[in-house]
mmCIF file of C-alpha atoms in Angstrom:
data_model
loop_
_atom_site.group_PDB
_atom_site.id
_atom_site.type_symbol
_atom_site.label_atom_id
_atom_site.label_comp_id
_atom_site.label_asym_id
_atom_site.label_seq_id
_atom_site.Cartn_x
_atom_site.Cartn_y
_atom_site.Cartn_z
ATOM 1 C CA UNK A 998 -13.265 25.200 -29.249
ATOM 2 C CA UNK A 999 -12.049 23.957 -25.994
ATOM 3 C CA UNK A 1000 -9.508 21.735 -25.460
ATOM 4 C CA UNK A 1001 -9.986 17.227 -25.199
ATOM 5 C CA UNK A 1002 -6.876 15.962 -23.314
ATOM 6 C CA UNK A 1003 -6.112 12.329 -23.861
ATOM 7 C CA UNK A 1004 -3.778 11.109 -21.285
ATOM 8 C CA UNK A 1005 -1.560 7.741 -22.369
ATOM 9 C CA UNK A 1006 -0.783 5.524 -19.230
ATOM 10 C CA UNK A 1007 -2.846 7.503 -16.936
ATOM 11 C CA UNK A 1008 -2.473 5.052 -14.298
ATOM 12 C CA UNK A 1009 0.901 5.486 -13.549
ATOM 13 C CA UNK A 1010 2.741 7.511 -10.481
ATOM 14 C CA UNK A 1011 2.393 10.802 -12.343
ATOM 15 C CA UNK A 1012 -0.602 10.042 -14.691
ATOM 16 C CA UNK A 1013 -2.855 9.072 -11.780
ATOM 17 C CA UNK A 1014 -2.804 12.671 -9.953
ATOM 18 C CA UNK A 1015 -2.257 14.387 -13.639
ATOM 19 C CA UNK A 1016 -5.250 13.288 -14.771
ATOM 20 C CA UNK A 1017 -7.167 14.350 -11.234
ATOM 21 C CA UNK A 1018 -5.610 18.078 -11.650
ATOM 22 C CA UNK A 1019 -6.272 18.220 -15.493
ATOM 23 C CA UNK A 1020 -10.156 16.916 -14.769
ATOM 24 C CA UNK A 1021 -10.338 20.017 -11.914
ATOM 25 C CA UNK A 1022 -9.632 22.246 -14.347
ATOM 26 C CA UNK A 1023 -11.026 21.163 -17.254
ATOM 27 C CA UNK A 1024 -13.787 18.935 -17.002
ATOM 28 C CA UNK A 1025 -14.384 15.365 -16.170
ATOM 29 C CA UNK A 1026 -15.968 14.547 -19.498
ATOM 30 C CA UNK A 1027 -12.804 16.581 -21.269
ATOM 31 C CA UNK A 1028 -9.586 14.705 -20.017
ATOM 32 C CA UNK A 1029 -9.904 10.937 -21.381
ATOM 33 C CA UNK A 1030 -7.641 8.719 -19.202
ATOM 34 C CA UNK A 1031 -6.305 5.180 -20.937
ATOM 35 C CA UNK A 1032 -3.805 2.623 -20.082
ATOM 36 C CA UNK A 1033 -3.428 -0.876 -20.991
ATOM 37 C CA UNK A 1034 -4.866 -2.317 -18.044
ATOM 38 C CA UNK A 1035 -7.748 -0.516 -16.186
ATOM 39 C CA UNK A 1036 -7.406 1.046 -13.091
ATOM 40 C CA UNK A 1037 -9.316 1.015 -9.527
ATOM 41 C CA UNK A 1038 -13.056 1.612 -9.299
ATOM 42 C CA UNK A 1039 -12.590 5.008 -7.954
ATOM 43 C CA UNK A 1040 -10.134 6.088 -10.764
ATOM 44 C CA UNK A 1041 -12.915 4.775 -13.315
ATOM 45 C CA UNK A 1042 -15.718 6.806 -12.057
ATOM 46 C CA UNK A 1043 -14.090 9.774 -12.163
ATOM 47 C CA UNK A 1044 -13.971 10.203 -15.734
ATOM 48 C CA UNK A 1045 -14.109 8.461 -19.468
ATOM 49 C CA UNK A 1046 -11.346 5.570 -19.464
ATOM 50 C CA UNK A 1047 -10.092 3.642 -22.613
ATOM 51 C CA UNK A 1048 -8.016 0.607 -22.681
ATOM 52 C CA UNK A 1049 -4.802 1.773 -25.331
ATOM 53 C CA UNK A 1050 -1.479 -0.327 -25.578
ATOM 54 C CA UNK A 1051 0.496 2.752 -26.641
ATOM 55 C CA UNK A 1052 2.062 0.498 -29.037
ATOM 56 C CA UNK A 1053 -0.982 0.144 -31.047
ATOM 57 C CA UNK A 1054 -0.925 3.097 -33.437
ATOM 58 C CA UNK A 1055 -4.221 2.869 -34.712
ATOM 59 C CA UNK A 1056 -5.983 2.257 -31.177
ATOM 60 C CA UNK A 1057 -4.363 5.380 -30.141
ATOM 61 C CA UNK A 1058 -5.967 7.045 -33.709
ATOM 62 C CA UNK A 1059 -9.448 5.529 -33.086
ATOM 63 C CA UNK A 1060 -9.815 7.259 -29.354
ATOM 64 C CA UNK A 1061 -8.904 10.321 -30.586
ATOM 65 C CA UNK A 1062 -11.546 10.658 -32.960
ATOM 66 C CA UNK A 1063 -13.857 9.667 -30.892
ATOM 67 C CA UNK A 1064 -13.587 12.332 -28.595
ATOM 68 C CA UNK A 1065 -12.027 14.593 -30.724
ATOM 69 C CA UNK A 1066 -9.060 14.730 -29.090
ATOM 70 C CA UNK A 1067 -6.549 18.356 -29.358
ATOM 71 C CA UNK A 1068 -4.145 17.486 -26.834
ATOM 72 C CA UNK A 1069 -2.264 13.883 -25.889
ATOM 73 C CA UNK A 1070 -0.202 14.001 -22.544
ATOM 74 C CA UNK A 1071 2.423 10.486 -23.032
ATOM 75 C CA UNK A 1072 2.941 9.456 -19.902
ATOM 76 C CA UNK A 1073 3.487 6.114 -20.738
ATOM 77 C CA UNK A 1074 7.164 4.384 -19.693
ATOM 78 C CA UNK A 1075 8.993 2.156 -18.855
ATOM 79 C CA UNK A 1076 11.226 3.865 -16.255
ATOM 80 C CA UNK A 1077 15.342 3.451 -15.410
ATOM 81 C CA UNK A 1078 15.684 0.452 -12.935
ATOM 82 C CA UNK A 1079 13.109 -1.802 -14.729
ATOM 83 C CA UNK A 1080 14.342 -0.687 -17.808
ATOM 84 C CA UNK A 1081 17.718 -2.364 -17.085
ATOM 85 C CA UNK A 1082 15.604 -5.590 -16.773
ATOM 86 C CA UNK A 1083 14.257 -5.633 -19.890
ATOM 87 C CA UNK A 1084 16.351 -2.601 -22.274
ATOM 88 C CA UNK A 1085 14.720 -4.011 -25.685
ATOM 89 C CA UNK A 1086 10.738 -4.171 -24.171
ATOM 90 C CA UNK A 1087 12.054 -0.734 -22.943
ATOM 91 C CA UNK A 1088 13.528 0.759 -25.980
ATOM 92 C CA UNK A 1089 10.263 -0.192 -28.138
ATOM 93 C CA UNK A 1090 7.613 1.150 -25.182
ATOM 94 C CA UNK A 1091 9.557 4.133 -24.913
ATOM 95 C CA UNK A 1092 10.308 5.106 -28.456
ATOM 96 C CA UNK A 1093 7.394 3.587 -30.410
ATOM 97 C CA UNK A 1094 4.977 4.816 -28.397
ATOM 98 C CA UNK A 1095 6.598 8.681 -28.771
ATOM 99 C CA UNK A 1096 6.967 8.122 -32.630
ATOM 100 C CA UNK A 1097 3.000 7.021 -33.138
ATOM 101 C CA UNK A 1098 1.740 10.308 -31.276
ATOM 102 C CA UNK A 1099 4.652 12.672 -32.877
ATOM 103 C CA UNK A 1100 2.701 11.142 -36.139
ATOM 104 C CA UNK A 1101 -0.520 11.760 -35.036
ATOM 105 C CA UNK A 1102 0.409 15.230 -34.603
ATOM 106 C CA UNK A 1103 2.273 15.885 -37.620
ATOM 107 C CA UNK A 1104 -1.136 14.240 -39.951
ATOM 108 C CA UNK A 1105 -3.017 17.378 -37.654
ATOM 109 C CA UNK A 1106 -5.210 14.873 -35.862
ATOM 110 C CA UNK A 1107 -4.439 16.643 -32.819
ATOM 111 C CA UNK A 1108 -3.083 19.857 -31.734
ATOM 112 C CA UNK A 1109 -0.491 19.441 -29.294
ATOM 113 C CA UNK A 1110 1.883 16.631 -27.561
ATOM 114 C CA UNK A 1111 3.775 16.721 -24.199
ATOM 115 C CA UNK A 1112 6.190 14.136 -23.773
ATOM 116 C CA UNK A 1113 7.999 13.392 -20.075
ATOM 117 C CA UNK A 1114 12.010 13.180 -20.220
ATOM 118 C CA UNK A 1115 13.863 12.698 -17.413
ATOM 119 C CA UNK A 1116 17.066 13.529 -15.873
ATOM 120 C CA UNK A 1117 18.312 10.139 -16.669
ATOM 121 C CA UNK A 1118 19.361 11.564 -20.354
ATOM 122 C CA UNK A 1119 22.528 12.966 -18.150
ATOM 123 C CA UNK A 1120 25.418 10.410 -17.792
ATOM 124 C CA UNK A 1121 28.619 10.269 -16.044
ATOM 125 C CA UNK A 1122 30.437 13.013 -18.290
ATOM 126 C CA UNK A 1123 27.797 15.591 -17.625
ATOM 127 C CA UNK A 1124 28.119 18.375 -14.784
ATOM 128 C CA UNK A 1125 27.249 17.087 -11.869
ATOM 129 C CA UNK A 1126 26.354 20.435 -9.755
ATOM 130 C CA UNK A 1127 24.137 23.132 -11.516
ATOM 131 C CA UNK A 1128 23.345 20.396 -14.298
ATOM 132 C CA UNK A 1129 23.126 23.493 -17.325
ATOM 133 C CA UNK A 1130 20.059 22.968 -19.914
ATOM 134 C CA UNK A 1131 22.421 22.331 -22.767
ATOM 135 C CA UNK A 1132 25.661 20.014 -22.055
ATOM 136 C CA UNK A 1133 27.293 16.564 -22.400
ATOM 137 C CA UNK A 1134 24.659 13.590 -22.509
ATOM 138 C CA UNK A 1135 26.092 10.167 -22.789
ATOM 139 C CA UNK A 1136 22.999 8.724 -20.642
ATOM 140 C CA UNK A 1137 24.301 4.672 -19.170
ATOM 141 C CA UNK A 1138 20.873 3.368 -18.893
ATOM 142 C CA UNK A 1139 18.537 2.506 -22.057
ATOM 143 C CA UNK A 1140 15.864 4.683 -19.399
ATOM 144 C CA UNK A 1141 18.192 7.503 -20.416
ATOM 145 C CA UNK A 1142 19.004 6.559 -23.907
ATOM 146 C CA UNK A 1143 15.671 6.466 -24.764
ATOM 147 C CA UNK A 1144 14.768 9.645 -23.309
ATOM 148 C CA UNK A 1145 17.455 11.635 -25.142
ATOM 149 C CA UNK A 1146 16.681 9.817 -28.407
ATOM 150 C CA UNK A 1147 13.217 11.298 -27.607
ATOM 151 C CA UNK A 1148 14.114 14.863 -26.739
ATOM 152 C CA UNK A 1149 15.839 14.900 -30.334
ATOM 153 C CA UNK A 1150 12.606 13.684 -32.004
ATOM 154 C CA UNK A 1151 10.271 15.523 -30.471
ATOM 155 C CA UNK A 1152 13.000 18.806 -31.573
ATOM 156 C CA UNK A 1153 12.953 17.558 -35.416
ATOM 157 C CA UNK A 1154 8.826 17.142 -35.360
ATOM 158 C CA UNK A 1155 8.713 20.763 -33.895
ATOM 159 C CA UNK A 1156 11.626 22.345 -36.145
ATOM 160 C CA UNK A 1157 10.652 19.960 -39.487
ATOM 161 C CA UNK A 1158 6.830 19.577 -39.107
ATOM 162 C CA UNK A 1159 5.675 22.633 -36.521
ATOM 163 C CA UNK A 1160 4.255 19.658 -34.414
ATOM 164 C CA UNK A 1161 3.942 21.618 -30.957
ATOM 165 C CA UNK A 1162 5.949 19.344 -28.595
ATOM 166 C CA UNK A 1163 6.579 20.091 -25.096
ATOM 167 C CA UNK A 1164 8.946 18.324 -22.442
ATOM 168 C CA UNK A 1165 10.389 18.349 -18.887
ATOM 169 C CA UNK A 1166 13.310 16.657 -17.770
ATOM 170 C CA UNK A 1167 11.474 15.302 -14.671
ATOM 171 C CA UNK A 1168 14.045 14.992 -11.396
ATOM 172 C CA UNK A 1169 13.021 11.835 -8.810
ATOM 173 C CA UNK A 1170 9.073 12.497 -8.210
ATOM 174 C CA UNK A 1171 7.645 12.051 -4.872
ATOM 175 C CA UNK A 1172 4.013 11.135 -3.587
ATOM 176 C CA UNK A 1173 1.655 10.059 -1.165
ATOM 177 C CA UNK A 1174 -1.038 9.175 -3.456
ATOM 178 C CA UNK A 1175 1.108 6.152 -5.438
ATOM 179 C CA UNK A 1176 3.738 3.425 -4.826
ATOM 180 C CA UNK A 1177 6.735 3.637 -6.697
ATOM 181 C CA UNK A 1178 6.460 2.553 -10.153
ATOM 182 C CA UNK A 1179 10.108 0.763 -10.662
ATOM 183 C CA UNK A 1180 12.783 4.387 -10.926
ATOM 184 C CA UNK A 1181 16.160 4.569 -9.748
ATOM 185 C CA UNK A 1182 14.997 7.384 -7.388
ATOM 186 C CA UNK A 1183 11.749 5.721 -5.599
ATOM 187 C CA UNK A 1184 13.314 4.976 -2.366
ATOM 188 C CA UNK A 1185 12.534 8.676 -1.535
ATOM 189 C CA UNK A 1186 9.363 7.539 -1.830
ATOM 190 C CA UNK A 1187 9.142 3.877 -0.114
ATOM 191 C CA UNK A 1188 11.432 5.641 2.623
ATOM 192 C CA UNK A 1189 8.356 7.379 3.748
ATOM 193 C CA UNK A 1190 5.747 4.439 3.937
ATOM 194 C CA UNK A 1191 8.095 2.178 5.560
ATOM 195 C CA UNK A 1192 8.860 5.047 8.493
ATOM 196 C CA UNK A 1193 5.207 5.356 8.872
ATOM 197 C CA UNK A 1194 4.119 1.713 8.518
ATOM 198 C CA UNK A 1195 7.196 -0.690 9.737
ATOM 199 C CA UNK A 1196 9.354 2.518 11.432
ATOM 200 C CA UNK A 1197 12.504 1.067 9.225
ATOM 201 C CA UNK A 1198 14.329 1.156 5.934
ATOM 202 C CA UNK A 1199 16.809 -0.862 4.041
ATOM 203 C CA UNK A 1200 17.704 1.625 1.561
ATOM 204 C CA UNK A 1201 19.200 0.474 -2.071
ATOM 205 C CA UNK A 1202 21.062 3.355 -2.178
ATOM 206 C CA UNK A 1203 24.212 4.861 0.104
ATOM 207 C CA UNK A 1204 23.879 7.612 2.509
ATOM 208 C CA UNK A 1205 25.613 10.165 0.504
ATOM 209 C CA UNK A 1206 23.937 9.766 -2.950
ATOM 210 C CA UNK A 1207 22.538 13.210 -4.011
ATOM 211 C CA UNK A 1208 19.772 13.279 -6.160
ATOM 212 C CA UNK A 1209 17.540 16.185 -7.741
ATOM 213 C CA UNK A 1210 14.412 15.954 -6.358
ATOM 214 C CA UNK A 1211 10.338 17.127 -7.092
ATOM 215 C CA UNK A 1212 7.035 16.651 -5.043
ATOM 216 C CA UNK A 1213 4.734 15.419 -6.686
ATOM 217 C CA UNK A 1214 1.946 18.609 -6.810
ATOM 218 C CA UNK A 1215 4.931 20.729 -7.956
ATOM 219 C CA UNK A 1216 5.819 18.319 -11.037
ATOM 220 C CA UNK A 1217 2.090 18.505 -11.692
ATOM 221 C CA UNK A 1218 1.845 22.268 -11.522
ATOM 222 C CA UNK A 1219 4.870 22.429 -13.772
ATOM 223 C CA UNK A 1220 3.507 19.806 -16.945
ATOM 224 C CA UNK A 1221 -0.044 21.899 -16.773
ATOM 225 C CA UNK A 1222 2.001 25.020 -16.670
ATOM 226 C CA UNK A 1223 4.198 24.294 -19.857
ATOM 227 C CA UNK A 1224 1.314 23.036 -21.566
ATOM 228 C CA UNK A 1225 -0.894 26.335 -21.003
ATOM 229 C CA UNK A 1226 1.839 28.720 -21.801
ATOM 230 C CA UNK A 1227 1.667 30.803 -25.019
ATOM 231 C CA UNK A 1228 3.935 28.623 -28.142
ATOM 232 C CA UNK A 1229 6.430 32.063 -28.475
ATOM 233 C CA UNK A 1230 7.807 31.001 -24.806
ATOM 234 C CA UNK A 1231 8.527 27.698 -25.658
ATOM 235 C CA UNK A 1232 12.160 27.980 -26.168
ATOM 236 C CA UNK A 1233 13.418 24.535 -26.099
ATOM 237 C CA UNK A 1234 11.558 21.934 -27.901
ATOM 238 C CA UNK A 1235 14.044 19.467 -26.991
ATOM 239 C CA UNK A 1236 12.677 19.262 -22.846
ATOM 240 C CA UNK A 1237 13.659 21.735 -20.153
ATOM 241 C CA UNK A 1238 15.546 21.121 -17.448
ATOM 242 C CA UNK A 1239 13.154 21.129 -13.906
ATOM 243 C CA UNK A 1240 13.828 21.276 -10.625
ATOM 244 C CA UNK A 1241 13.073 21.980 -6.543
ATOM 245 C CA UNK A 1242 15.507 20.011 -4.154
ATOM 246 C CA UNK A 1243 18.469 17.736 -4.446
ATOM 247 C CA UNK A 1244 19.003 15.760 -1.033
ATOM 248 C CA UNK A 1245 21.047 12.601 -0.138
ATOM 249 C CA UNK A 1246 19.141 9.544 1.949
ATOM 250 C CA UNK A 1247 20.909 10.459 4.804
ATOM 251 C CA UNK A 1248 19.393 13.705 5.004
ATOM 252 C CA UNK A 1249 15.939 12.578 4.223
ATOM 253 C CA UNK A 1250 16.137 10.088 6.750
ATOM 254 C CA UNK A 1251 17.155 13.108 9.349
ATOM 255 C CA UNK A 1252 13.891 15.165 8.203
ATOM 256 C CA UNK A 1253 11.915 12.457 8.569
ATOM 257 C CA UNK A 1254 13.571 11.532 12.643
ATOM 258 C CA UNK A 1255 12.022 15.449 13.521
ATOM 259 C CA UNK A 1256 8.306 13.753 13.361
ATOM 260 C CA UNK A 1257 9.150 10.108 13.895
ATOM 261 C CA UNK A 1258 12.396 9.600 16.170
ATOM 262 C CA UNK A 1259 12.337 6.235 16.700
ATOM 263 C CA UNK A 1260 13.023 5.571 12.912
ATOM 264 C CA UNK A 1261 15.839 3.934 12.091
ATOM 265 C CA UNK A 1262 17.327 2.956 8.307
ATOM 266 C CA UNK A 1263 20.006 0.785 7.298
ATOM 267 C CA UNK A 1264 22.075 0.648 3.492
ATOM 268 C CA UNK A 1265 22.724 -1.577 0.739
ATOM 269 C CA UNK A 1266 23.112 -0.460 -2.459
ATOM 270 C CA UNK A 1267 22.533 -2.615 -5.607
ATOM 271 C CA UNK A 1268 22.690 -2.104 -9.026
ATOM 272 C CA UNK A 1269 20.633 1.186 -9.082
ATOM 273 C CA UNK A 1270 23.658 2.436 -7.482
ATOM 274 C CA UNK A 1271 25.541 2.704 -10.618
ATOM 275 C CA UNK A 1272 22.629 4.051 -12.053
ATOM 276 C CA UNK A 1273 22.382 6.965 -9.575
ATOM 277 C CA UNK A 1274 26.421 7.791 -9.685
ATOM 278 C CA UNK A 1275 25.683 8.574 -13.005
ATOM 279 C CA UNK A 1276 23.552 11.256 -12.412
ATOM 280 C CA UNK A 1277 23.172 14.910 -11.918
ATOM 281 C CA UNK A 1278 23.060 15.750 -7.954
ATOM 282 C CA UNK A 1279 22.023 19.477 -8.556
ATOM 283 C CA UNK A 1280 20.164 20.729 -11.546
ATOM 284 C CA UNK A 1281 20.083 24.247 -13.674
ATOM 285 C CA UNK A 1282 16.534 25.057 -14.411
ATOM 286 C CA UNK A 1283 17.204 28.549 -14.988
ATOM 287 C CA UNK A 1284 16.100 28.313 -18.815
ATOM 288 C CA UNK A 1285 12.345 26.971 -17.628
ATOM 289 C CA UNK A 1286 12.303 29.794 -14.694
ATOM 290 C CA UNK A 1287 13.296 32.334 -17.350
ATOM 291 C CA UNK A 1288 10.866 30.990 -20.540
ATOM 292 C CA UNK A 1289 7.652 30.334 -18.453
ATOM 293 C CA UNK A 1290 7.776 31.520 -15.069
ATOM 294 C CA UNK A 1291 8.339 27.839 -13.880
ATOM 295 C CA UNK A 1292 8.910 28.300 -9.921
ATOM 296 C CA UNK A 1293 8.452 25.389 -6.999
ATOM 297 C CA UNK A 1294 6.849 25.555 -3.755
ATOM 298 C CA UNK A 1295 7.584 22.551 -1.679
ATOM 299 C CA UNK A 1296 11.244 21.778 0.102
ATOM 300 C CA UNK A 1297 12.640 18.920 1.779
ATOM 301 C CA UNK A 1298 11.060 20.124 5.128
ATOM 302 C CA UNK A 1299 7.161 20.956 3.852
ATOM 303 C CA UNK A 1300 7.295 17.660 1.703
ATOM 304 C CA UNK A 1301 8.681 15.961 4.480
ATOM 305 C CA UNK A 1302 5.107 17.304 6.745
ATOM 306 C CA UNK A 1303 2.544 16.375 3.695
ATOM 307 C CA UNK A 1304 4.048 13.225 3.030
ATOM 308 C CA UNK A 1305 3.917 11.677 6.581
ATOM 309 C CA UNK A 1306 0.617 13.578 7.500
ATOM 310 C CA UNK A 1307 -1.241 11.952 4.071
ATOM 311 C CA UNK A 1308 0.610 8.274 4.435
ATOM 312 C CA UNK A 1309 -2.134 5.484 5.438
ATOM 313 C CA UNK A 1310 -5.375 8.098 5.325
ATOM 314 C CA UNK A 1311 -8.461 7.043 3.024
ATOM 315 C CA UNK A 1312 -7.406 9.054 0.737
ATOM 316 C CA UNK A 1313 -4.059 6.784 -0.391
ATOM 317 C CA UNK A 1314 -6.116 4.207 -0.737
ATOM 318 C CA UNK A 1315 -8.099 5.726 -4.006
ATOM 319 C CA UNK A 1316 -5.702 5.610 -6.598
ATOM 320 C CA UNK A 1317 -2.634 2.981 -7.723
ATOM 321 C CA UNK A 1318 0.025 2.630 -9.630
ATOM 322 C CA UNK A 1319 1.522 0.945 -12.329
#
């Protein structure tokens, strides 16, 4: 039997190009997107599309079994600097929503969950350099609380009901294709747009704030990857550590000077300061490189190339973000 993917919040920064990749490979009529609002006309078309509130347990149960759904990709979230806006809203999105589909699996109506984490379930006591797979996490944000809370669910579903759970500690993801959708780490996304649209940046963080960092076809690669590899590699069922590049906005900003000289960017951190202190600068993914042959392709310099050469071309027009 092949496999029905149901992706949950589909029209977010990662679901919108997750979705695309899953349909190339498996079918347009096989990967059902849903999100609680609809998305562009271009995103409809491509593909079946359900309205779900991810809070709605039984909405979530009725799509499945209407498409006979094996596999649900949560993707749904509310992320770290929004989050701190609203930490209750958050903590129910984020933890319901995980605890309906880790049901769903364990009653067998579908086959297999993956479930995003983040490298926001670090905190200020954890390694900063060469972030190790297993260590301290006292996460500071409810982002990050959630997410670890998560990582331990999904681990007692796998190790108490053999629901097969799979997770990546996702580092700051960058695109062309979508805006930012409200993260700690998005300026290394706006930075972009605003050097090719308005040629300057007021950046909410300082010069010197490290951050790990992913583009956004290598984060892709990596979910599909975990997801196709055989169950025995799956090592760690509470989410692996993944990552590519750590860089500071300084040194973003100097990349970005070699094909646009004239730009200029200024700084003043806020509150998402705090929240970036408190994280990792370099991450350890030696455990997914080892497990499943994770590996990235794209550094600071080739990201740098496809992000300014896609910027403002039809193509970033078809899809949005939440």
């Amino acid at each position: 039997m092949s496999d029905t993917i149901l992706i949950l919040g589909a029209c977010g920064q990662i679901g919108t190009e997750l979705t695309q990749r899953l349909r190339e490979i498996y079918g347009s009529e096989q990967v059902i997107a849903s999100d609680i609002r609809e998305g562009d006309a271009a995103f409809l078309n491509s593909g079946p599309f359900e309205i779900i509130n991810v809070l709605d347990r039984d909405r979530i149960l009725e799509v499945i079994q209407k498409y006979k759904v094996t596999q649900v990709y949560l993707m749904a979230a509310m992320l770290s600097a929004t989050g701190e806006k609203m930490p209750l809203k958050a903590w129910d999105l984020n933890m319901q929503s995980l605890l309906h589909v880790l049901e769903l699996a364990k009653d067998k109506h579908i086959q297999k969950v993956y479930w995003p984490s983040s490298i926001a379930v670090f905190g200020s006591t954890s390694p900063k350099i060469n972030t190790p797979q297993q260590t301290v996490m006292e996460p500071s944000t409810v982002y990050g609380i959630s997410k670890v809370s998560g990582e331990h669910w999904c681990n007692y579903y796998h190790s108490k009901y053999g629901v097969d759970v799979r997770s990546l500690r996702y580092p700051g993801i960058i695109s062309w294709k979508t805006k930012p959708g409200g993260g700690t780490t998005d300026y290394a996304v706006d930075i972009y747009f605003k050097a090719k649209e308005e040629g300057t940046y007021e950046c909410f963080l300082s010069k010197d704030t490290k951050l790990p960092m992913m583009y956004m076809n290598d984060a892709i690669e990596a979910t599909i990857q975990i997801m196709q590899a055989k169950k025995e590699d799956i090592k760690m069922r509470t989410s692996y550590n993944l990552a590519a590049m750590s860089f500071t906005p300084e040194e973003i900003t100097e990349e970005i000077q070699k094909h646009i000289p004239e730009f200029t960017i200024s700084y003043n951190p806020d509150f998402r300061q705090e929240i970036a202190d408190s994280w990792p600068q370099i991450i350890d993914d030696s455990a997914a490189r080892a497990d499943w042959n994770w590996n990235h392709k794209f550094d600071l310099e080739l990201m740098t190339k496809e992000m300014l050469s896609n910027i403002g071309t039809k193509n970033n027009e078809l899809l949005t973000a939440l």
